[in-house]
């Protein structure tokens, strides 16, 4: 069909008398869209015959309609809704470019928006996902890219290396110190070689097989002492640290590359972003939030818009919009408790879940009050809330990692990998025995590694604060309590874990509960105060959120 062909415009049951050619219909649609008369344009789209619809769809001013979102959502929803009815009947799908619409939806949902706005565009996003199924995978790839970039931005803190005063130092300073150590060590090694009596090793006669077999006891002893002296000088453990630092430097370079790739992608689709004023993390997080929301709207089996995302490294910043876990200050929301959705057969596990809920209402609140009353901590309320929340997330992550590492270490010591096929049953029994041992010794198991890991990550993230050492002292009991409880829950059978979906999307009644200070008329999550606890796929303690 070309532009000269007559396009029949029909009503639902009876044919109308007139007809228009392709140019007239397109011009009419363009006039209506420019005049924001979307209802009239919608009626016109509904009256097009299937063949006419396929032709007109390719000529629709989609960029203009995308700019007008969400007001044009009903018109676009009608267009793609009708196109989806033709998927099985049409000989070929019209080539409709939906990129501009998708990215305007992402931009729209990436900024603060009301729940009604999400509902208004829900059917449009679903229709586009049905029209072009591969777009879901493309959005997921971009969301993962944004997630990696956000994590990478937070991995440029101080290293675990310290200076002569015991203070943590930057990666560049650590590399410089390591290089200086290498230079001094290698110079000393060269001196040892020059002073050695065995400098005739370049003489072929001295290194011949016959000559080496004729060496006496004293000759071998002298050679051993010389080589051992050189080896001792070169086998300094601190020399191996340089390769670790170089690997870390390479990782940071790749992280910054990912961040710039994300920012360039955002710059391509959203020219309104102020890249000079806004922080890179906020820009990327807003885009990731939009991508997550659009994906959830495209997902038919996920009407609650609940998309699970991997929790990255947790970073602290007084600008809550630029952190991996976003918060807004709410110092009066500590009175809400937890509600368990499923009964737990074990009395001990019930007590652990109750303890998890009790810490939120008691020890967490007491620690927050202590931080608030003290004049030593000049830290924003939002950062204090974020610290207390993040300690729980870090504790569970560290405990799960420690448990898996202990299992692997025990199996590696006993060489189970080499005997995996022949003794599979015995290896499984061994693994179960180790798990039972870890469970039985939960109260006494040394968790210094977990507590130090939590404190180190907080220190690295808040190293700019002069009160950081006093802060860690104040938090020590809270960290110890959370770490012990996390270790107990991690070693249960099956183990408990946190829901690390901290996307600020819509509230999910199955795993979220509002605080008393929340807006009961809003379904948009503004911040998380406490993470949800799961066992397998069952939520046993809901997340505390503010809407």
Short mmCIF file of C-alpha atoms in Angstrom, two decimals:
data_model
loop_
_atom_site.label_atom_id
_atom_site.label_comp_id
_atom_site.label_asym_id
_atom_site.label_seq_id
_atom_site.Cartn_x
_atom_site.Cartn_y
_atom_site.Cartn_z
CA UNK A 1 0.00 0.00 0.00
CA UNK A 2 1.42 3.39 -0.96
CA UNK A 3 0.44 6.90 0.04
CA UNK A 4 -1.96 7.19 -2.89
CA UNK A 5 -4.04 4.23 -1.78
CA UNK A 6 -7.37 5.03 -0.19
CA UNK A 7 -7.55 4.27 3.56
CA UNK A 8 -10.94 3.24 4.79
CA UNK A 9 -11.91 4.67 8.19
CA UNK A 10 -14.62 2.53 9.73
CA UNK A 11 -16.66 2.55 12.91
CA UNK A 12 -16.97 -0.53 15.11
CA UNK A 13 -19.98 -2.06 13.30
CA UNK A 14 -20.77 -0.06 10.25
CA UNK A 15 -18.69 1.50 7.57
CA UNK A 16 -18.61 5.25 7.33
CA UNK A 17 -19.20 6.85 3.98
CA UNK A 18 -16.01 8.80 3.47
CA UNK A 19 -12.39 7.78 2.97
CA UNK A 20 -9.04 9.53 3.30
CA UNK A 21 -5.67 8.90 1.74
CA UNK A 22 -2.55 8.22 3.79
CA UNK A 23 -1.23 11.78 3.62
CA UNK A 24 -4.52 13.21 4.83
CA UNK A 25 -4.73 10.85 7.80
CA UNK A 26 -1.13 11.50 8.81
CA UNK A 27 -1.60 15.27 8.47
CA UNK A 28 -4.78 15.07 10.49
CA UNK A 29 -3.00 13.09 13.24
CA UNK A 30 -0.09 15.50 13.23
CA UNK A 31 -2.41 18.49 13.65
CA UNK A 32 -4.26 16.79 16.48
CA UNK A 33 -1.04 15.78 18.25
CA UNK A 34 0.48 19.25 17.92
CA UNK A 35 -2.73 20.69 19.33
CA UNK A 36 -2.63 18.14 22.19
CA UNK A 37 -6.03 16.86 21.12
CA UNK A 38 -5.15 13.30 22.09
CA UNK A 39 -8.73 12.11 22.57
CA UNK A 40 -9.62 13.11 19.00
CA UNK A 41 -6.47 11.40 17.71
CA UNK A 42 -7.34 8.31 19.73
CA UNK A 43 -10.77 8.13 18.09
CA UNK A 44 -9.12 8.43 14.69
CA UNK A 45 -6.71 5.58 15.46
CA UNK A 46 -9.59 3.40 16.63
CA UNK A 47 -11.42 3.91 13.32
CA UNK A 48 -8.51 2.85 11.12
CA UNK A 49 -8.69 -0.51 9.39
CA UNK A 50 -5.91 -3.00 10.19
CA UNK A 51 -4.03 -2.39 6.93
CA UNK A 52 -4.32 1.36 7.35
CA UNK A 53 -3.15 1.12 10.96
CA UNK A 54 0.03 -0.69 9.92
CA UNK A 55 0.81 2.02 7.38
CA UNK A 56 0.01 4.96 9.64
CA UNK A 57 1.88 3.51 12.65
CA UNK A 58 5.22 3.95 10.86
CA UNK A 59 4.45 7.63 10.19
CA UNK A 60 3.13 8.60 13.61
CA UNK A 61 4.95 11.53 15.30
CA UNK A 62 6.15 9.30 18.15
CA UNK A 63 8.91 11.69 19.23
CA UNK A 64 6.33 14.45 19.66
CA UNK A 65 4.02 12.13 21.60
CA UNK A 66 6.91 10.91 23.75
CA UNK A 67 7.73 14.50 24.71
CA UNK A 68 4.10 14.95 25.77
CA UNK A 69 4.05 11.98 28.16
CA UNK A 70 2.19 11.28 30.41
CA UNK A 71 -0.62 13.28 28.77
CA UNK A 72 -0.30 11.37 25.50
CA UNK A 73 -0.20 7.97 27.23
CA UNK A 74 -3.81 7.09 26.39
CA UNK A 75 -3.28 7.74 22.68
CA UNK A 76 -0.06 5.71 22.58
CA UNK A 77 -1.68 2.95 24.61
CA UNK A 78 -4.48 2.76 22.04
CA UNK A 79 -2.00 2.66 19.17
CA UNK A 80 0.09 -0.20 20.56
CA UNK A 81 -2.95 -1.97 21.94
CA UNK A 82 -4.40 -2.17 18.43
CA UNK A 83 -1.03 -3.10 16.95
CA UNK A 84 -0.76 -6.01 19.39
CA UNK A 85 -4.09 -7.37 18.13
CA UNK A 86 -2.52 -7.59 14.67
CA UNK A 87 0.57 -9.57 15.71
CA UNK A 88 -0.92 -12.90 14.66
CA UNK A 89 -3.09 -11.65 11.80
CA UNK A 90 -0.72 -9.28 10.00
CA UNK A 91 1.65 -10.65 7.39
CA UNK A 92 4.49 -8.52 8.70
CA UNK A 93 4.86 -6.23 11.67
CA UNK A 94 5.28 -2.53 10.89
CA UNK A 95 8.65 -1.16 11.89
CA UNK A 96 7.67 1.20 14.71
CA UNK A 97 10.58 2.79 16.56
CA UNK A 98 9.67 2.89 20.26
CA UNK A 99 13.04 3.97 21.65
CA UNK A 100 11.98 7.57 22.21
CA UNK A 101 8.85 6.48 24.11
CA UNK A 102 10.71 3.99 26.30
CA UNK A 103 13.40 6.45 27.27
CA UNK A 104 10.91 9.16 28.06
CA UNK A 105 9.13 6.69 30.34
CA UNK A 106 12.46 5.86 31.97
CA UNK A 107 13.17 9.57 32.42
CA UNK A 108 9.67 10.12 33.78
CA UNK A 109 9.88 7.34 36.37
CA UNK A 110 13.47 8.15 37.27
CA UNK A 111 12.38 11.45 38.80
CA UNK A 112 10.08 11.70 41.84
CA UNK A 113 6.56 10.88 40.66
CA UNK A 114 3.18 10.05 42.09
CA UNK A 115 1.73 6.57 42.08
CA UNK A 116 -1.14 7.78 39.85
CA UNK A 117 1.40 8.66 37.18
CA UNK A 118 2.77 5.12 37.22
CA UNK A 119 -0.73 3.71 36.95
CA UNK A 120 -1.47 6.05 34.05
CA UNK A 121 1.41 4.69 31.98
CA UNK A 122 1.17 1.08 33.14
CA UNK A 123 -0.81 -0.23 30.16
CA UNK A 124 1.36 1.69 27.70
CA UNK A 125 4.57 0.13 29.03
CA UNK A 126 2.96 -3.31 29.04
CA UNK A 127 1.77 -2.90 25.43
CA UNK A 128 5.23 -1.83 24.26
CA UNK A 129 6.79 -4.82 26.02
CA UNK A 130 4.28 -7.08 24.28
CA UNK A 131 4.91 -5.44 20.91
CA UNK A 132 8.72 -5.73 21.13
CA UNK A 133 9.58 -8.47 23.69
CA UNK A 134 13.32 -8.06 23.26
CA UNK A 135 13.14 -4.56 24.71
CA UNK A 136 12.81 -6.11 28.20
CA UNK A 137 16.21 -7.77 27.85
CA UNK A 138 17.74 -4.55 26.55
CA UNK A 139 16.39 -2.61 29.52
CA UNK A 140 17.63 -5.27 31.92
CA UNK A 141 21.12 -5.07 30.43
CA UNK A 142 21.15 -1.31 30.84
CA UNK A 143 19.84 -1.59 34.40
CA UNK A 144 22.65 -4.04 35.25
CA UNK A 145 25.13 -1.64 33.68
CA UNK A 146 23.79 1.20 35.84
CA UNK A 147 23.92 -1.02 38.94
CA UNK A 148 27.57 -1.93 38.30
CA UNK A 149 28.41 1.72 37.71
CA UNK A 150 26.81 2.76 41.00
CA UNK A 151 28.70 0.04 42.86
CA UNK A 152 31.94 1.08 41.16
CA UNK A 153 31.51 4.72 42.12
CA UNK A 154 31.55 3.69 45.77
CA UNK A 155 34.73 1.59 45.46
CA UNK A 156 37.20 4.46 45.35
CA UNK A 157 37.66 4.94 49.08
CA UNK A 158 40.72 4.43 51.24
CA UNK A 159 42.57 1.12 51.18
CA UNK A 160 43.26 -1.14 54.14
CA UNK A 161 46.90 0.02 54.03
CA UNK A 162 47.97 2.42 56.79
CA UNK A 163 50.68 5.04 57.20
CA UNK A 164 53.15 5.34 60.07
CA UNK A 165 50.43 6.87 62.24
CA UNK A 166 48.02 3.99 61.65
CA UNK A 167 45.69 6.03 59.42
CA UNK A 168 44.19 4.51 56.30
CA UNK A 169 45.66 5.88 53.08
CA UNK A 170 44.52 6.28 49.48
CA UNK A 171 45.25 3.72 46.77
CA UNK A 172 47.77 6.01 45.06
CA UNK A 173 49.65 6.51 48.31
CA UNK A 174 49.61 2.77 48.97
CA UNK A 175 51.01 2.05 45.49
CA UNK A 176 53.69 4.70 45.95
CA UNK A 177 54.72 3.19 49.29
CA UNK A 178 54.78 -0.31 47.79
CA UNK A 179 56.86 0.85 44.81
CA UNK A 180 59.38 2.50 47.12
CA UNK A 181 59.63 -0.75 49.08
CA UNK A 182 60.22 -2.64 45.83
CA UNK A 183 62.93 -0.23 44.73
CA UNK A 184 64.77 -0.44 48.04
CA UNK A 185 64.42 -4.24 48.16
CA UNK A 186 65.67 -4.74 44.60
CA UNK A 187 68.62 -2.41 45.16
CA UNK A 188 69.59 -4.39 48.25
CA UNK A 189 69.17 -7.65 46.33
CA UNK A 190 71.49 -6.38 43.59
CA UNK A 191 74.04 -5.49 46.26
CA UNK A 192 73.80 -9.02 47.67
CA UNK A 193 74.37 -10.49 44.22
CA UNK A 194 77.33 -8.21 43.56
CA UNK A 195 78.91 -9.13 46.89
CA UNK A 196 78.32 -12.84 46.42
CA UNK A 197 81.27 -15.15 45.82
CA UNK A 198 79.23 -16.91 43.17
CA UNK A 199 79.35 -14.12 40.61
CA UNK A 200 81.07 -16.50 38.26
CA UNK A 201 77.70 -18.10 37.39
CA UNK A 202 78.07 -16.66 33.88
CA UNK A 203 81.19 -18.73 33.34
CA UNK A 204 80.12 -21.80 31.32
CA UNK A 205 82.88 -23.87 32.86
CA UNK A 206 81.64 -23.16 36.38
CA UNK A 207 78.07 -24.09 35.43
CA UNK A 208 78.77 -27.25 33.49
CA UNK A 209 77.05 -30.45 34.54
CA UNK A 210 80.37 -32.14 35.34
CA UNK A 211 81.50 -29.20 37.48
CA UNK A 212 78.22 -29.11 39.45
CA UNK A 213 78.44 -32.82 40.24
CA UNK A 214 81.95 -32.38 41.64
CA UNK A 215 80.99 -29.79 44.28
CA UNK A 216 81.99 -30.52 47.88
CA UNK A 217 79.94 -30.15 51.06
CA UNK A 218 81.32 -26.67 51.83
CA UNK A 219 80.61 -25.51 48.27
CA UNK A 220 76.97 -26.60 48.45
CA UNK A 221 76.57 -25.04 51.90
CA UNK A 222 78.04 -21.75 50.69
CA UNK A 223 75.79 -21.75 47.63
CA UNK A 224 72.75 -22.50 49.79
CA UNK A 225 73.53 -19.63 52.17
CA UNK A 226 74.04 -17.22 49.28
CA UNK A 227 70.83 -18.17 47.49
CA UNK A 228 68.84 -18.32 50.74
CA UNK A 229 70.01 -14.81 51.66
CA UNK A 230 68.87 -13.51 48.29
CA UNK A 231 65.57 -15.44 48.45
CA UNK A 232 64.83 -14.16 51.95
CA UNK A 233 65.29 -10.62 50.76
CA UNK A 234 63.02 -11.10 47.76
CA UNK A 235 60.38 -13.20 49.50
CA UNK A 236 59.08 -10.35 51.63
CA UNK A 237 55.29 -10.75 51.95
CA UNK A 238 54.77 -7.02 51.55
CA UNK A 239 56.23 -7.21 48.02
CA UNK A 240 53.24 -9.28 46.94
CA UNK A 241 50.94 -6.43 47.95
CA UNK A 242 51.86 -4.45 44.85
CA UNK A 243 50.10 -6.90 42.53
CA UNK A 244 46.99 -6.64 44.72
CA UNK A 245 47.12 -2.85 44.59
CA UNK A 246 47.63 -2.87 40.82
CA UNK A 247 44.64 -5.19 40.45
CA UNK A 248 42.62 -2.79 42.59
CA UNK A 249 43.77 0.13 40.45
CA UNK A 250 42.73 -1.74 37.32
CA UNK A 251 39.34 -2.42 38.89
CA UNK A 252 38.87 1.27 39.64
CA UNK A 253 39.76 2.20 36.08
CA UNK A 254 37.14 -0.22 34.79
CA UNK A 255 34.61 1.14 37.29
CA UNK A 256 35.10 4.68 36.03
CA UNK A 257 34.80 3.46 32.43
CA UNK A 258 31.44 1.89 33.27
CA UNK A 259 30.28 5.07 34.96
CA UNK A 260 31.20 7.20 31.93
CA UNK A 261 29.51 4.72 29.57
CA UNK A 262 26.33 5.09 31.62
CA UNK A 263 26.57 8.86 31.73
CA UNK A 264 27.15 9.06 27.98
CA UNK A 265 24.14 6.81 27.41
CA UNK A 266 22.01 9.06 29.61
CA UNK A 267 23.34 12.16 27.87
CA UNK A 268 22.27 10.66 24.54
CA UNK A 269 18.64 10.22 25.58
CA UNK A 270 18.18 13.02 28.11
CA UNK A 271 19.66 16.37 27.20
CA UNK A 272 17.99 18.13 30.11
CA UNK A 273 20.30 16.62 32.72
CA UNK A 274 22.72 19.09 34.29
CA UNK A 275 25.91 17.04 34.28
CA UNK A 276 27.94 19.92 35.74
CA UNK A 277 25.78 20.44 38.82
CA UNK A 278 24.26 17.01 39.59
CA UNK A 279 26.35 14.21 41.08
CA UNK A 280 27.07 11.30 38.75
CA UNK A 281 25.64 8.79 41.24
CA UNK A 282 22.31 10.64 41.42
CA UNK A 283 22.03 10.83 37.64
CA UNK A 284 22.77 7.11 37.23
CA UNK A 285 20.52 6.08 40.12
CA UNK A 286 17.61 8.09 38.74
CA UNK A 287 18.03 6.38 35.39
CA UNK A 288 18.29 2.95 37.03
CA UNK A 289 15.14 3.65 39.02
CA UNK A 290 13.31 4.52 35.80
CA UNK A 291 14.59 1.40 34.06
CA UNK A 292 13.47 -0.77 36.97
CA UNK A 293 9.99 0.74 37.01
CA UNK A 294 9.49 0.43 33.25
CA UNK A 295 10.59 -3.21 33.37
CA UNK A 296 8.19 -3.94 36.18
CA UNK A 297 5.33 -2.37 34.22
CA UNK A 298 6.21 -4.50 31.20
CA UNK A 299 6.15 -7.65 33.30
CA UNK A 300 2.63 -9.14 33.25
CA UNK A 301 3.10 -11.40 36.28
CA UNK A 302 4.43 -8.57 38.42
CA UNK A 303 1.56 -6.18 38.97
CA UNK A 304 3.04 -4.88 42.20
CA UNK A 305 6.06 -3.49 40.30
CA UNK A 306 8.40 -5.40 42.58
CA UNK A 307 11.67 -6.03 40.74
CA UNK A 308 14.56 -7.59 42.65
CA UNK A 309 17.90 -5.88 42.17
CA UNK A 310 21.27 -6.94 43.59
CA UNK A 311 22.39 -4.83 46.47
CA UNK A 312 25.75 -3.25 45.82
CA UNK A 313 28.24 -1.69 48.14
CA UNK A 314 26.59 0.69 50.58
CA UNK A 315 27.93 4.22 50.54
CA UNK A 316 27.16 7.07 52.88
CA UNK A 317 26.65 10.67 51.87
CA UNK A 318 24.68 13.50 53.34
CA UNK A 319 23.17 13.95 49.91
CA UNK A 320 20.83 10.98 50.21
CA UNK A 321 20.08 11.05 46.51
CA UNK A 322 23.63 10.01 45.64
CA UNK A 323 23.92 6.91 47.77
CA UNK A 324 23.29 3.30 46.93
CA UNK A 325 20.53 3.12 49.53
CA UNK A 326 18.42 6.28 49.61
CA UNK A 327 16.90 7.70 52.79
CA UNK A 328 15.04 10.75 53.98
CA UNK A 329 15.24 11.90 57.58
CA UNK A 330 12.53 10.48 59.80
CA UNK A 331 13.51 10.43 63.42
CA UNK A 332 9.95 9.75 64.64
CA UNK A 333 9.26 6.49 62.87
CA UNK A 334 10.82 4.02 65.25
CA UNK A 335 7.61 2.90 66.94
CA UNK A 336 6.47 0.51 64.24
CA UNK A 337 7.06 -3.21 64.65
CA UNK A 338 7.18 -6.28 62.47
CA UNK A 339 4.45 -8.68 61.41
CA UNK A 340 5.36 -12.26 60.60
CA UNK A 341 3.51 -13.66 57.60
CA UNK A 342 4.29 -17.34 58.16
CA UNK A 343 4.51 -19.47 61.26
CA UNK A 344 7.88 -21.05 61.99
CA UNK A 345 7.89 -24.57 63.36
CA UNK A 346 11.05 -24.23 65.41
CA UNK A 347 10.61 -22.34 68.69
CA UNK A 348 14.24 -21.29 68.54
CA UNK A 349 13.78 -19.78 65.10
CA UNK A 350 10.66 -17.97 66.30
CA UNK A 351 12.72 -16.41 69.06
CA UNK A 352 15.38 -15.33 66.58
CA UNK A 353 12.76 -13.64 64.38
CA UNK A 354 11.29 -11.92 67.41
CA UNK A 355 14.77 -10.77 68.38
CA UNK A 356 15.30 -9.41 64.86
CA UNK A 357 12.10 -7.37 65.21
CA UNK A 358 12.92 -6.33 68.77
CA UNK A 359 16.30 -4.88 67.82
CA UNK A 360 14.53 -2.52 65.42
CA UNK A 361 12.21 -1.25 68.16
CA UNK A 362 14.71 -1.12 71.02
CA UNK A 363 18.46 -1.24 70.46
CA UNK A 364 18.30 0.54 67.11
CA UNK A 365 16.17 3.30 68.61
CA UNK A 366 18.43 3.60 71.66
CA UNK A 367 21.54 3.83 69.44
CA UNK A 368 19.92 6.49 67.26
CA UNK A 369 18.99 8.54 70.33
CA UNK A 370 22.56 8.22 71.61
CA UNK A 371 23.92 9.50 68.29
CA UNK A 372 21.39 12.33 68.25
CA UNK A 373 22.00 13.51 71.83
CA UNK A 374 25.79 13.54 71.56
CA UNK A 375 27.35 16.82 70.43
CA UNK A 376 30.35 14.95 69.05
CA UNK A 377 28.59 13.64 65.95
CA UNK A 378 27.93 16.42 63.46
CA UNK A 379 26.21 14.07 61.03
CA UNK A 380 22.88 14.54 59.29
CA UNK A 381 19.94 12.55 60.60
CA UNK A 382 19.54 10.83 57.21
CA UNK A 383 23.13 9.56 57.40
CA UNK A 384 22.60 8.21 60.93
CA UNK A 385 19.51 6.33 59.78
CA UNK A 386 21.42 5.01 56.81
CA UNK A 387 24.32 3.80 58.97
CA UNK A 388 22.03 1.84 61.30
CA UNK A 389 20.22 0.30 58.34
CA UNK A 390 23.40 -0.52 56.45
CA UNK A 391 25.01 -2.30 59.41
CA UNK A 392 22.26 -4.91 59.18
CA UNK A 393 22.81 -5.38 55.43
CA UNK A 394 26.60 -5.58 55.81
CA UNK A 395 26.32 -8.01 58.73
CA UNK A 396 24.18 -10.51 56.80
CA UNK A 397 26.39 -10.25 53.73
CA UNK A 398 29.56 -10.82 55.76
CA UNK A 399 28.04 -13.72 57.70
CA UNK A 400 26.89 -15.50 54.55
CA UNK A 401 30.34 -15.04 53.01
CA UNK A 402 32.06 -16.30 56.17
CA UNK A 403 29.85 -19.39 56.35
CA UNK A 404 30.50 -20.30 52.72
CA UNK A 405 34.22 -19.71 53.14
CA UNK A 406 34.40 -21.97 56.20
CA UNK A 407 32.65 -24.73 54.27
CA UNK A 408 35.04 -24.37 51.34
CA UNK A 409 38.12 -24.25 53.59
CA UNK A 410 37.16 -27.46 55.37
CA UNK A 411 36.45 -29.26 52.11
CA UNK A 412 39.69 -27.96 50.57
CA UNK A 413 41.78 -29.14 53.53
CA UNK A 414 40.33 -32.64 53.14
CA UNK A 415 40.83 -32.58 49.34
CA UNK A 416 37.18 -33.30 48.64
CA UNK A 417 37.42 -31.90 45.12
CA UNK A 418 39.80 -34.65 44.05
CA UNK A 419 37.47 -37.31 45.44
CA UNK A 420 34.21 -35.70 44.43
CA UNK A 421 32.92 -38.43 42.15
CA UNK A 422 33.90 -41.46 44.22
CA UNK A 423 32.85 -40.18 47.64
CA UNK A 424 29.94 -37.87 46.89
CA UNK A 425 27.82 -39.30 49.69
CA UNK A 426 30.59 -38.90 52.26
CA UNK A 427 31.30 -35.34 51.11
CA UNK A 428 27.65 -34.41 51.53
CA UNK A 429 27.67 -35.94 55.00
CA UNK A 430 30.82 -33.95 55.80
CA UNK A 431 29.21 -30.71 54.62
CA UNK A 432 26.13 -31.37 56.73
CA UNK A 433 28.31 -32.07 59.76
CA UNK A 434 30.14 -28.78 59.29
CA UNK A 435 26.83 -26.92 59.01
CA UNK A 436 25.58 -28.61 62.17
CA UNK A 437 28.78 -27.65 63.97
CA UNK A 438 28.47 -24.00 62.90
CA UNK A 439 24.85 -23.99 64.05
CA UNK A 440 25.69 -25.57 67.40
CA UNK A 441 28.49 -23.09 68.11
CA UNK A 442 26.63 -19.95 66.99
CA UNK A 443 26.74 -18.34 70.42
CA UNK A 444 30.49 -18.80 70.89
CA UNK A 445 31.82 -18.59 67.32
CA UNK A 446 34.38 -15.79 66.91
CA UNK A 447 32.91 -13.03 64.74
CA UNK A 448 35.77 -10.52 64.94
CA UNK A 449 36.20 -10.86 61.19
CA UNK A 450 32.57 -9.89 60.54
CA UNK A 451 32.61 -7.00 63.01
CA UNK A 452 35.89 -5.65 61.62
CA UNK A 453 34.56 -5.90 58.08
CA UNK A 454 31.49 -3.85 59.00
CA UNK A 455 33.54 -1.25 60.86
CA UNK A 456 36.07 -1.00 58.02
CA UNK A 457 33.40 -0.37 55.39
CA UNK A 458 31.78 2.30 57.54
CA UNK A 459 35.17 3.87 58.19
CA UNK A 460 36.01 3.87 54.49
CA UNK A 461 32.69 5.45 53.56
CA UNK A 462 32.79 8.09 56.30
CA UNK A 463 36.52 8.79 56.42
CA UNK A 464 35.86 12.47 55.77
CA UNK A 465 34.21 12.90 59.16
CA UNK A 466 36.52 13.87 62.02
CA UNK A 467 34.32 12.03 64.53
CA UNK A 468 34.56 8.66 62.75
CA UNK A 469 36.59 6.93 65.51
CA UNK A 470 34.18 8.04 68.23
CA UNK A 471 31.28 7.01 66.01
CA UNK A 472 32.63 3.48 65.61
CA UNK A 473 33.14 3.22 69.38
CA UNK A 474 29.53 4.22 69.93
CA UNK A 475 28.31 1.74 67.34
CA UNK A 476 30.46 -1.16 68.56
CA UNK A 477 27.78 -2.80 70.74
CA UNK A 478 25.15 -2.35 68.04
CA UNK A 479 27.47 -3.91 65.45
CA UNK A 480 28.30 -6.79 67.79
CA UNK A 481 24.61 -7.49 68.48
CA UNK A 482 23.60 -7.36 64.82
CA UNK A 483 26.55 -9.52 63.73
CA UNK A 484 25.76 -12.23 66.30
CA UNK A 485 22.08 -12.35 65.34
CA UNK A 486 22.90 -12.38 61.63
CA UNK A 487 25.31 -15.28 62.19
CA UNK A 488 22.63 -17.27 64.05
CA UNK A 489 20.04 -16.66 61.33
CA UNK A 490 22.53 -17.42 58.56
CA UNK A 491 23.34 -20.85 60.03
CA UNK A 492 19.73 -22.01 60.39
CA UNK A 493 18.39 -24.75 58.12
CA UNK A 494 17.43 -23.44 55.67
CA UNK A 495 19.35 -20.20 56.23
CA UNK A 496 17.67 -16.81 56.59
CA UNK A 497 18.64 -13.94 54.31
CA UNK A 498 17.70 -10.33 53.71
CA UNK A 499 15.65 -9.07 50.80
CA UNK A 500 18.11 -6.68 49.19
CA UNK A 501 15.59 -5.10 46.83
CA UNK A 502 15.82 -1.51 48.03
CA UNK A 503 14.30 -0.02 44.91
CA UNK A 504 12.18 3.01 45.75
CA UNK A 505 9.20 1.80 43.75
CA UNK A 506 5.69 0.96 44.92
CA UNK A 507 4.89 -0.71 48.24
CA UNK A 508 4.38 -4.47 48.20
CA UNK A 509 2.01 -5.54 50.97
CA UNK A 510 3.58 -8.99 51.05
CA UNK A 511 6.94 -7.76 52.27
CA UNK A 512 6.62 -4.07 53.21
CA UNK A 513 4.90 -2.36 56.13
CA UNK A 514 4.51 1.41 56.52
CA UNK A 515 5.69 3.40 59.52
CA UNK A 516 3.11 5.36 61.47
CA UNK A 517 4.47 8.62 60.05
CA UNK A 518 3.98 7.49 56.43
CA UNK A 519 1.50 8.96 54.00
CA UNK A 520 -1.29 6.34 53.95
CA UNK A 521 -2.54 7.64 50.60
CA UNK A 522 0.78 7.13 48.84
CA UNK A 523 2.07 3.79 47.57
CA UNK A 524 5.52 5.11 46.60
CA UNK A 525 8.35 4.04 48.91
CA UNK A 526 10.46 7.02 49.91
CA UNK A 527 12.95 5.22 52.14
CA UNK A 528 13.77 1.93 53.88
CA UNK A 529 14.33 1.90 57.64
CA UNK A 530 14.75 -1.87 58.15
CA UNK A 531 15.19 -4.73 55.63
CA UNK A 532 12.80 -7.65 55.18
CA UNK A 533 13.88 -11.09 56.43
CA UNK A 534 13.28 -14.17 54.29
CA UNK A 535 13.65 -17.92 54.67
CA UNK A 536 13.63 -19.60 51.27
CA UNK A 537 10.81 -17.73 49.49
CA UNK A 538 8.86 -16.83 52.63
CA UNK A 539 8.92 -13.36 54.13
CA UNK A 540 9.05 -13.88 57.89
CA UNK A 541 9.60 -10.23 58.84
CA UNK A 542 8.49 -7.35 56.66
CA UNK A 543 10.64 -4.40 55.71
CA UNK A 544 9.87 -1.12 57.48
CA UNK A 545 9.37 1.61 54.87
CA UNK A 546 8.25 5.21 54.68
CA UNK A 547 5.77 6.23 51.97
#
